[in-house]
Coordinates of C-alpha atoms in Angstrom, one line a residue:
X1 CA 114.4 106.3 139.6
X2 CA 112.0 108.4 137.5
X3 CA 108.3 107.5 137.5
X4 CA 105.9 108.9 134.9
X5 CA 102.2 108.5 134.6
X6 CA 100.2 109.6 131.6
X7 CA 96.6 109.1 130.3
X8 CA 97.3 108.9 126.6
X9 CA 93.6 108.7 125.5
X10 CA 94.3 105.8 123.2
X11 CA 97.8 104.4 122.8
X12 CA 97.3 103.9 119.0
X13 CA 96.3 107.5 118.6
X14 CA 99.3 109.0 120.5
X15 CA 101.8 106.8 118.7
X16 CA 100.2 107.5 115.3
X17 CA 99.8 111.3 116.0
X18 CA 103.2 112.0 117.4
X19 CA 105.7 109.3 118.3
X20 CA 105.4 106.6 115.7
X21 CA 106.5 103.7 117.8
X22 CA 106.4 102.6 121.5
X23 CA 110.2 102.7 121.6
X24 CA 110.2 106.4 120.6
X25 CA 107.6 107.2 123.3
X26 CA 109.6 105.5 126.0
X27 CA 112.8 107.2 124.9
X28 CA 111.1 110.6 124.9
X29 CA 109.7 110.2 128.5
X30 CA 113.2 109.2 129.8
X31 CA 111.8 107.3 132.8
X32 CA 112.4 104.0 134.6
X33 CA 108.7 103.3 135.1
X34 CA 106.1 104.5 132.7
X35 CA 102.4 104.0 133.7
X36 CA 99.8 104.5 130.9
X37 CA 96.1 104.8 131.3
X38 CA 93.4 104.5 128.6
X39 CA 95.4 102.4 126.3
X40 CA 92.1 101.4 124.6
X41 CA 93.6 98.1 123.4
X42 CA 92.5 94.5 123.4
X43 CA 94.5 91.4 123.9
X44 CA 94.0 90.7 120.2
X45 CA 95.8 93.9 119.3
X46 CA 98.8 92.8 121.4
X47 CA 98.9 89.3 119.9
X48 CA 99.1 90.8 116.4
X49 CA 101.7 93.5 117.1
X50 CA 104.8 92.4 119.0
X51 CA 106.4 95.8 119.3
X52 CA 103.7 97.1 121.7
X53 CA 104.2 94.2 124.0
X54 CA 108.0 93.7 123.8
X55 CA 110.5 96.6 123.7
X56 CA 114.1 95.8 124.2
X57 CA 115.3 96.8 127.6
X58 CA 111.7 97.1 129.0
X59 CA 109.3 94.7 130.7
X60 CA 105.6 95.5 130.2
X61 CA 102.4 94.6 132.0
X62 CA 98.9 95.2 130.5
X63 CA 95.4 95.0 131.8
X64 CA 92.7 94.9 129.1
X65 CA 89.0 95.6 129.2
X66 CA 87.3 92.2 128.8
X67 CA 83.8 93.4 128.2
X68 CA 84.1 96.2 125.6
X69 CA 86.5 96.9 122.8
X70 CA 88.6 100.0 122.6
X71 CA 87.8 101.1 126.2
X72 CA 89.9 101.8 129.3
X73 CA 93.0 99.6 129.8
X74 CA 96.2 100.4 131.7
X75 CA 99.8 99.4 131.1
X76 CA 103.0 99.6 133.1
X77 CA 106.4 99.6 131.4
X78 CA 109.4 98.9 133.6
X79 CA 113.0 99.4 132.6
X80 CA 114.8 96.0 133.1
X81 CA 118.0 97.3 134.5
X82 CA 116.6 99.8 137.0
X83 CA 113.0 99.1 137.9
X84 CA 112.5 95.3 137.4
X85 CA 109.4 94.1 139.3
X86 CA 109.5 90.9 141.3
X87 CA 105.7 90.3 141.1
X88 CA 102.8 91.6 139.2
X89 CA 99.0 91.4 139.5
X90 CA 96.1 92.2 137.2
X91 CA 93.2 93.9 138.8
X92 CA 92.6 94.9 142.4
X93 CA 89.6 92.8 143.6
X94 CA 91.1 89.3 143.1
X95 CA 88.4 88.1 140.8
X96 CA 90.7 87.4 137.9
X97 CA 92.5 84.0 137.7
X98 CA 96.2 83.9 138.5
X99 CA 98.7 83.3 135.8
X100 CA 99.7 79.6 135.8
X101 CA 103.2 80.2 134.6
X102 CA 105.9 80.6 137.3
X103 CA 109.0 82.6 136.8
X104 CA 112.5 82.0 138.1
X105 CA 112.5 85.2 140.2
X106 CA 109.1 86.6 140.0
X107 CA 105.9 85.5 141.7
X108 CA 102.4 84.6 140.4
X109 CA 100.8 85.3 143.8
X110 CA 98.7 88.3 144.7
X111 CA 100.4 91.2 146.2
X112 CA 99.5 91.9 149.9
X113 CA 96.0 90.8 149.2
X114 CA 93.4 91.4 152.0
X115 CA 91.5 88.1 152.6
X116 CA 89.2 89.3 155.4
X117 CA 85.6 88.2 154.7
X118 CA 84.0 91.2 156.5
X119 CA 85.4 93.7 154.1
X120 CA 84.5 91.8 150.9
X121 CA 81.0 91.1 152.0
X122 CA 80.3 94.8 151.7
X123 CA 80.3 94.5 147.9
X124 CA 78.4 92.4 145.4
X125 CA 80.4 89.9 143.4
X126 CA 79.1 91.5 140.2
X127 CA 80.5 94.9 141.2
X128 CA 83.9 93.4 142.0
X129 CA 84.0 91.5 138.7
X130 CA 83.0 94.6 136.8
X131 CA 85.9 96.6 138.3
X132 CA 88.5 93.9 137.4
X133 CA 87.0 93.2 133.9
X134 CA 87.3 96.8 132.8
X135 CA 91.1 96.8 132.9
X136 CA 91.6 99.6 135.4
X137 CA 94.5 98.5 137.6
X138 CA 98.0 96.8 137.3
X139 CA 100.0 96.2 140.5
X140 CA 103.7 95.7 140.4
X141 CA 106.0 94.9 143.3
X142 CA 109.4 96.5 142.9
X143 CA 110.8 95.1 146.3
X144 CA 111.4 98.6 147.7
X145 CA 107.8 99.6 147.1
X146 CA 104.5 98.4 145.5
X147 CA 103.2 100.5 142.6
X148 CA 99.5 100.6 141.7
X149 CA 98.7 102.0 138.2
X150 CA 95.0 103.0 138.3
X151 CA 92.5 104.5 135.9
X152 CA 89.3 105.7 137.7
X153 CA 85.9 105.9 136.0
X154 CA 85.0 109.3 134.6
X155 CA 81.5 109.6 136.2
X156 CA 80.5 112.3 138.6
X157 CA 76.7 112.1 138.7
X158 CA 75.4 110.1 141.7
X159 CA 72.3 109.1 139.7
X160 CA 74.4 107.3 137.2
X161 CA 74.5 103.5 137.7
X162 CA 78.3 103.6 137.2
X163 CA 78.8 105.9 140.1
X164 CA 78.2 103.0 142.6
X165 CA 80.9 101.0 140.8
X166 CA 83.3 104.0 141.0
X167 CA 82.9 104.3 144.7
X168 CA 83.3 100.5 145.2
X169 CA 86.5 100.7 143.2
X170 CA 87.9 103.5 145.4
X171 CA 87.0 101.7 148.6
X172 CA 88.7 98.6 147.4
X173 CA 91.7 100.7 146.4
X174 CA 91.9 102.3 149.8
X175 CA 91.7 99.0 151.6
X176 CA 94.4 97.5 149.4
X177 CA 96.7 100.4 150.3
X178 CA 95.8 100.1 154.0
X179 CA 96.8 96.4 154.0
X180 CA 100.0 96.9 152.2
X181 CA 101.1 99.6 154.7
X182 CA 100.1 97.3 157.6
X183 CA 102.3 94.6 156.1
X184 CA 105.3 96.9 156.2
X185 CA 105.3 97.8 152.5
X186 CA 105.8 101.3 150.9
X187 CA 103.2 102.2 148.3
X188 CA 103.1 104.4 145.2
X189 CA 99.5 104.9 143.9
X190 CA 99.3 106.8 140.6
X191 CA 97.3 107.3 137.5
X192 CA 94.2 109.2 136.3
X193 CA 91.8 109.0 139.2
X194 CA 89.2 111.3 137.5
X195 CA 88.8 113.3 140.7
X196 CA 89.9 116.9 141.5
X197 CA 90.1 116.7 145.3
X198 CA 90.4 120.4 146.1
X199 CA 89.0 123.6 144.7
X200 CA 92.5 124.7 143.7
X201 CA 92.6 121.7 141.4
X202 CA 89.6 122.8 139.3
X203 CA 89.3 125.8 137.0
X204 CA 85.7 126.5 138.0
X205 CA 86.5 126.5 141.7
X206 CA 90.0 127.9 141.9
X207 CA 88.8 131.5 142.4
X208 CA 86.4 130.5 145.1
X209 CA 88.9 128.6 147.3
X210 CA 89.0 131.5 149.8
X211 CA 85.2 131.5 150.4
X212 CA 84.2 129.6 153.5
X213 CA 80.9 128.4 152.1
X214 CA 82.4 127.2 148.8
X215 CA 84.0 124.0 150.3
X216 CA 80.6 122.6 151.3
X217 CA 79.2 123.3 147.9
X218 CA 82.3 121.8 146.3
X219 CA 81.7 118.5 148.1
X220 CA 77.9 118.5 147.7
X221 CA 76.7 115.4 145.9
X222 CA 80.4 114.4 145.3
X223 CA 81.3 111.6 147.7
X224 CA 84.3 110.8 145.5
X225 CA 85.9 114.1 146.3
X226 CA 85.2 113.6 150.0
X227 CA 86.8 110.1 149.7
X228 CA 89.9 111.6 148.0
X229 CA 90.4 114.3 150.7
X230 CA 90.2 111.7 153.4
X231 CA 92.9 109.4 152.0
X232 CA 95.4 112.3 151.8
X233 CA 97.6 113.3 154.7
X234 CA 96.0 116.8 154.6
X235 CA 92.7 115.0 155.4
X236 CA 94.1 112.6 158.0
X237 CA 94.8 109.8 155.5
X238 CA 98.0 107.9 154.8
X239 CA 98.9 109.1 151.3
X240 CA 100.9 112.2 150.3
X241 CA 100.3 114.1 147.1
X242 CA 103.9 114.1 145.8
X243 CA 103.3 117.1 143.5
X244 CA 101.8 119.3 146.3
X245 CA 104.7 118.3 148.5
X246 CA 107.0 120.3 146.2
X247 CA 104.4 122.8 144.9
X248 CA 102.0 123.4 147.7
X249 CA 100.8 126.8 146.7
X250 CA 100.8 126.6 142.9
X251 CA 97.6 127.5 141.3
X252 CA 96.3 126.6 137.8
X253 CA 98.3 123.4 137.9
X254 CA 96.1 121.3 135.7
X255 CA 96.6 117.9 133.9
X256 CA 93.6 117.7 131.6
X257 CA 91.8 120.2 129.3
X258 CA 88.7 120.2 127.1
X259 CA 90.2 119.5 123.7
X260 CA 87.0 120.4 121.8
X261 CA 87.1 124.0 123.0
X262 CA 90.9 124.5 122.9
X263 CA 91.0 125.0 126.7
X264 CA 94.6 124.0 126.9
X265 CA 95.7 127.2 125.3
X266 CA 94.1 129.3 128.0
X267 CA 94.9 126.7 130.7
X268 CA 91.3 126.2 131.7
X269 CA 91.3 122.6 133.1
X270 CA 91.6 120.5 136.1
X271 CA 94.1 118.2 137.9
X272 CA 93.0 114.6 138.0
X273 CA 96.3 112.8 137.4
X274 CA 98.4 112.1 140.6
X275 CA 101.3 110.4 142.1
X276 CA 100.5 109.5 145.7
X277 CA 102.9 107.8 148.1
X278 CA 103.1 106.4 151.7
X279 CA 105.5 104.4 153.7
X280 CA 104.9 101.9 156.5
X281 CA 105.3 104.8 159.0
X282 CA 101.8 105.9 157.8
X283 CA 100.2 102.6 158.5
X284 CA 97.2 102.6 160.8
X285 CA 98.3 101.0 164.1
X286 CA 94.8 99.7 164.7
X287 CA 94.6 98.0 161.3
X288 CA 94.8 94.1 161.3
X289 CA 97.7 92.7 159.3
X290 CA 95.1 91.1 157.0
X291 CA 97.7 88.9 155.5
X292 CA 96.9 85.6 157.1
X293 CA 94.2 83.0 156.8
X294 CA 92.4 81.2 153.9
X295 CA 90.5 83.0 151.2
X296 CA 87.7 80.5 150.7
X297 CA 85.0 82.9 151.9
X298 CA 86.3 85.9 149.8
X299 CA 85.3 86.9 146.3
X300 CA 89.0 86.4 145.5
X301 CA 88.9 82.8 146.6
X302 CA 91.1 80.6 144.6
X303 CA 90.1 76.9 144.4
X304 CA 92.5 74.7 146.2
X305 CA 94.2 77.5 148.1
X306 CA 95.1 76.9 151.8
X307 CA 96.8 78.8 154.6
X308 CA 100.2 77.4 153.5
X309 CA 99.7 78.7 150.0
X310 CA 101.9 81.7 149.0
X311 CA 98.6 83.5 148.3
X312 CA 97.9 83.6 152.0
X313 CA 100.9 85.9 152.8
X314 CA 102.3 87.0 149.5
X315 CA 103.7 90.2 151.0
X316 CA 106.3 88.1 153.0
X317 CA 107.0 86.1 149.8
X318 CA 107.8 89.3 147.9
X319 CA 110.1 90.5 150.7
X320 CA 111.9 87.1 150.6
X321 CA 112.4 87.5 146.9
X322 CA 113.8 91.0 147.4
X323 CA 116.2 89.8 150.0
X324 CA 117.4 87.0 147.8
X325 CA 118.0 89.5 145.0
X326 CA 120.4 91.4 147.3
X327 CA 118.1 94.4 148.3
X328 CA 117.2 94.9 151.9
X329 CA 113.6 94.8 152.8
X330 CA 111.9 98.2 153.3
X331 CA 110.0 97.4 156.5
X332 CA 112.4 99.4 158.7
X333 CA 113.7 102.3 156.6
X334 CA 115.8 104.9 158.3
X335 CA 114.3 107.6 156.0
X336 CA 110.5 107.9 155.6
X337 CA 109.5 106.7 152.2
X338 CA 107.9 110.0 151.1
X339 CA 111.1 111.9 151.9
X340 CA 112.9 109.8 149.4
X341 CA 111.1 111.6 146.6
X342 CA 113.5 114.3 145.4
X343 CA 111.3 116.1 142.8
X344 CA 108.0 116.1 141.1
X345 CA 106.1 118.2 138.5
X346 CA 103.6 118.3 135.7
X347 CA 104.8 118.0 132.2
X348 CA 102.4 120.5 130.7
X349 CA 104.3 121.0 127.4
X350 CA 104.2 117.3 126.5
X351 CA 101.5 117.1 123.7
X352 CA 99.7 114.1 122.1
X353 CA 96.8 113.7 124.5
X354 CA 94.2 115.8 126.3
X355 CA 96.1 114.9 129.5
X356 CA 99.7 115.8 130.3
X357 CA 102.2 113.5 132.1
X358 CA 103.1 113.8 135.7
X359 CA 106.5 112.7 136.9
X360 CA 108.5 112.2 140.1
X361 CA 112.0 111.3 141.0
X362 CA 112.5 108.6 143.7
X363 CA 115.8 107.9 145.4
X364 CA 115.7 104.2 146.3
X365 CA 118.3 101.4 146.1
X366 CA 118.4 99.6 142.8
X367 CA 117.3 96.0 142.7
X368 CA 120.1 93.8 141.5
X369 CA 118.7 91.2 139.1
X370 CA 120.5 87.8 139.1
X371 CA 121.5 86.2 135.8
X372 CA 119.0 84.0 134.1
X373 CA 116.0 85.7 135.6
X374 CA 112.6 85.6 134.1
X375 CA 109.9 88.3 134.6
X376 CA 106.7 87.7 136.5
X377 CA 104.1 85.5 134.9
X378 CA 101.9 88.5 134.0
X379 CA 104.7 90.0 131.8
X380 CA 103.9 90.3 128.1
X381 CA 107.3 88.9 127.4
X382 CA 105.8 85.5 128.3
X383 CA 102.5 85.9 126.6
X384 CA 103.5 87.5 123.3
X385 CA 107.0 86.2 122.6
X386 CA 107.6 85.2 119.0
X387 CA 105.0 87.6 117.5
X388 CA 106.6 89.1 114.3
X389 CA 104.3 92.0 113.4
X390 CA 105.2 95.5 114.2
X391 CA 103.4 98.6 115.2
X392 CA 104.0 100.3 111.9
X393 CA 101.7 97.9 110.1
X394 CA 99.1 98.3 112.8
X395 CA 99.1 102.1 112.5
X396 CA 98.4 101.9 108.8
X397 CA 95.3 99.7 109.2
X398 CA 92.0 100.5 110.8
X399 CA 91.2 98.8 114.0
X400 CA 88.8 95.9 114.0
X401 CA 85.2 96.2 115.1
X402 CA 86.1 94.6 118.4
X403 CA 88.6 97.4 119.2
X404 CA 86.7 100.3 117.7
X405 CA 86.0 103.0 120.3
X406 CA 82.4 103.4 121.4
X407 CA 82.3 106.5 123.5
X408 CA 78.5 106.5 123.9
X409 CA 76.2 109.5 124.1
X410 CA 78.0 112.7 124.8
X411 CA 77.1 114.5 128.0
X412 CA 76.8 118.2 128.4
X413 CA 79.5 119.9 130.4
X414 CA 78.6 120.3 134.1
X415 CA 80.4 122.4 136.6
X416 CA 81.0 119.6 139.0
X417 CA 82.8 117.4 136.4
X418 CA 86.5 116.9 137.0
X419 CA 87.3 115.6 133.6
X420 CA 85.7 117.4 130.7
X421 CA 83.7 115.3 128.2
X422 CA 85.7 114.6 125.1
X423 CA 86.0 112.7 121.9
X424 CA 88.8 110.4 120.8
X425 CA 91.8 111.9 119.0
X426 CA 90.7 110.2 115.8
X427 CA 87.3 111.9 116.0
X428 CA 88.9 115.2 116.8
X429 CA 91.1 115.0 113.6
X430 CA 88.0 114.2 111.6
X431 CA 86.3 117.3 113.1
X432 CA 89.3 119.4 112.1
X433 CA 89.1 118.2 108.6
X434 CA 85.4 118.9 108.2
X435 CA 85.8 122.4 109.7
X436 CA 88.4 123.4 107.1
X437 CA 87.3 125.6 104.2
X438 CA 85.8 123.4 101.5
X439 CA 87.4 123.3 98.1
X440 CA 84.9 124.7 95.6
X441 CA 83.8 122.5 92.8
X442 CA 83.7 123.4 89.1
X443 CA 80.3 125.1 89.4
X444 CA 81.5 127.3 92.3
X445 CA 84.7 128.2 90.5
X446 CA 82.8 129.2 87.4
X447 CA 80.7 131.8 89.3
X448 CA 83.6 134.3 89.9
X449 CA 84.9 133.5 86.4
X450 CA 81.5 134.3 85.0
X451 CA 81.5 137.6 86.9
X452 CA 85.0 138.3 85.6
X453 CA 83.9 137.5 82.1
X454 CA 81.1 140.0 82.3
X455 CA 83.5 142.7 83.6
X456 CA 86.7 142.0 81.8
X457 CA 86.0 139.7 78.8
X458 CA 83.2 140.9 76.6
X459 CA 81.5 138.6 74.2
X460 CA 81.3 139.1 70.5
X461 CA 78.7 141.8 70.8
X462 CA 80.7 143.5 73.5
X463 CA 83.8 143.3 71.4
X464 CA 82.0 144.9 68.5
X465 CA 81.1 147.9 70.5
X466 CA 84.7 149.1 71.2
X467 CA 85.5 147.9 67.7
X468 CA 83.0 150.3 66.2
X469 CA 84.3 153.1 68.4
X470 CA 87.9 152.2 67.5
X471 CA 87.0 152.1 63.8
X472 CA 85.5 155.6 64.2
X473 CA 88.6 156.9 65.9
X474 CA 91.7 155.2 64.4
X475 CA 90.7 152.3 62.2
X476 CA 89.3 153.5 58.9
X477 CA 87.3 151.2 56.7
X478 CA 87.5 151.0 52.9
X479 CA 85.8 154.4 52.5
X480 CA 88.2 156.0 55.0
X481 CA 91.2 154.5 53.3
X482 CA 90.2 156.1 50.0
X483 CA 90.1 159.5 51.7
X484 CA 93.9 160.1 51.4
X485 CA 93.7 159.3 47.8
X486 CA 90.9 161.8 47.4
X487 CA 92.9 164.4 49.3
X488 CA 96.0 163.7 47.3
X489 CA 94.2 164.4 44.0
X490 CA 94.3 168.2 44.3
X491 CA 98.1 168.0 44.8
X492 CA 98.5 165.7 41.9
X493 CA 96.4 168.1 39.8
X494 CA 98.7 170.9 40.7
X495 CA 96.7 172.2 43.7
X496 CA 99.8 173.3 45.7
X497 CA 97.7 175.5 48.0
X498 CA 95.4 172.6 48.9
X499 CA 98.4 170.3 49.5
X500 CA 100.1 172.9 51.7
X501 CA 96.9 173.3 53.8
X502 CA 96.7 169.4 54.1
X503 CA 100.3 169.1 55.4
X504 CA 99.7 171.9 58.0
X505 CA 96.5 170.0 59.2
X506 CA 98.6 166.8 59.6
X507 CA 101.3 168.7 61.6
X508 CA 98.5 170.3 63.8
X509 CA 97.0 166.9 64.5
X510 CA 100.3 165.3 65.5
X511 CA 101.2 168.2 67.8
X512 CA 97.9 167.8 69.6
X513 CA 98.2 164.0 70.0
X514 CA 95.9 163.1 67.1
X515 CA 96.6 160.6 64.4
X516 CA 96.0 161.2 60.8
X517 CA 95.2 158.5 58.2
X518 CA 98.6 158.7 56.5
X519 CA 100.4 157.8 59.7
X520 CA 99.1 154.3 59.6
X521 CA 99.8 151.2 57.6
X522 CA 97.5 148.3 57.4
X523 CA 98.8 144.9 58.4
X524 CA 97.0 141.6 58.8
X525 CA 97.7 138.0 59.6
X526 CA 98.5 136.2 56.5
X527 CA 96.0 133.4 57.2
X528 CA 93.3 135.9 58.0
X529 CA 93.6 138.3 55.1
X530 CA 90.4 139.1 53.4
X531 CA 88.1 138.7 56.5
X532 CA 85.9 141.5 57.5
X533 CA 87.1 143.7 60.3
X534 CA 83.6 143.9 61.6
X535 CA 83.8 140.3 62.7
X536 CA 86.7 140.9 65.1
X537 CA 87.6 143.2 67.8
X538 CA 90.6 145.3 68.8
X539 CA 92.0 144.8 72.3
X540 CA 93.6 148.2 72.7
X541 CA 93.2 151.7 71.3
X542 CA 96.1 153.7 69.8
X543 CA 97.1 156.5 72.2
X544 CA 99.5 159.4 72.1
X545 CA 101.2 158.3 69.0
X546 CA 102.6 155.1 70.6
X547 CA 102.9 151.9 68.7
X548 CA 99.8 149.7 68.8
X549 CA 100.6 146.5 70.7
X550 CA 97.1 145.1 70.8
X551 CA 97.3 141.8 69.0
X552 CA 94.5 139.3 69.1
X553 CA 94.1 136.0 67.3
X554 CA 91.5 136.1 64.6
X555 CA 91.8 139.9 64.0
X556 CA 92.3 140.1 60.2
X557 CA 93.4 143.8 60.1
X558 CA 95.2 146.1 62.5
X559 CA 96.3 149.6 62.1
X560 CA 99.9 150.3 63.2
X561 CA 101.9 153.4 63.3
X562 CA 104.3 154.0 60.4
X563 CA 107.2 153.9 62.9
X564 CA 106.5 150.2 63.4
X565 CA 109.3 148.2 61.7
X566 CA 109.1 145.2 59.5
X567 CA 110.9 143.3 62.2
X568 CA 108.0 143.7 64.5
X569 CA 105.6 142.6 61.8
X570 CA 107.6 139.5 61.3
X571 CA 107.7 138.8 65.0
X572 CA 103.9 139.1 65.2
X573 CA 103.4 136.8 62.3
X574 CA 101.7 139.3 60.2
X575 CA 102.3 140.7 56.7
X576 CA 102.5 144.3 55.8
X577 CA 99.7 145.7 53.6
X578 CA 100.6 149.1 52.1

């Protein structure tokens, strides 16, 4: 059996950003049990979109935040054929009402619930209700073990009002695990606990782990870290960090990074996501069974419950269900439960959230599900059956005001924080779009064009300047065109000597790259004939006896070399003027 835990930082965001559908996400993870934290969903979302609640071959269990939309929330997906639960419970403090619907195989009772009055009197009822109403825990009983999917509050400052609620949550969690072990159950506690228990698990402290005085400073003003160390076997507690069991000395093994600074690229983060496990062999021998007696003095009291109710000893009820399903009870296992884990690691290359998944392989007997079974009453298969909408339509619409995330005021990063402050993935995408280079408007685009016009495209006055120079060099006006006639008069009058000198001058000019007036013909666009050449400009000067190719619309007259053929003139749309 493969178990995966992943804080997705918004289930809608991770599906929309990468996977597209819940089925695709489950197929990608290739697990038997998938535990998700920070779904940021409400029950209204689930009622509108059936695919989130019901995936073929899977059974799902959700806990929603009842006081704030788009906040917290956990979900556990169990593959029907390999990890079917026999019981499920929402919350951990017993303040939420039990589901009224009974199933054929499952149970609507609480799972190994401690009903001792002395313990519950340590907390106010308001604190316990606050813990349960925020959707931070789903408990599922898989016969061979009990699984607790937990999302811990991300607060580290003792002066914060929420810190007292955080410590109350962890004390209740510790007591629930203690009672389960005392009743002979194996336990898997996993999720985002928002605590880095040791210096090696935090990027700011990893390099100081060898300093003797650093440990005291690491725990200063952080009772949550001290609590975490005490529940682990390394600190004398019952729970084993499954990842460290296989990778005891690995450094820079982190599960969350600051997405605003791109810290994942440099692997500058912390490890706050865990899979913890313990078997009944780790039970405290001095702990009372805490599974007997009425609950009428407890905050979890259920009206009408009595000592004969299944609520009074639901651990035994779950074991009876497991035995009836054909799986032996796990109270007396030959192999310690922790030793049944065969592998575990961090899935650092899995993208889509600021956290990465953590997985573990567990070798336990498969629960044989009888025909005609129904899932536990908490299953979404009961609550949301018959809903026709799909996740695709949900992803294309914005969430309602009741489910819009409200992250509150952003806090500055502090060294003692285990989880860096962050924004939602939707807000991050918006930041990426605003940080892109803006597309210039028409006014901005015109500025470089104006500069180019000044350098490359002269106006009429600018065109007239090269025109005047060109006219002086190679483009004769009317007076210049009459010069060949004037020069030809001595020859026509019999001046052979003058004509001979004129021909020698022309040969000298051609030899030295100069053009004489008789080497040119005058051509002009037929529609522009008769316009003054002073009103137009040439685009190119004649050079080295090559043919002029400078053609511009609106230029009435051009001088071309006599070697230019009539074909070229026709192609240019001009007529020859001899």
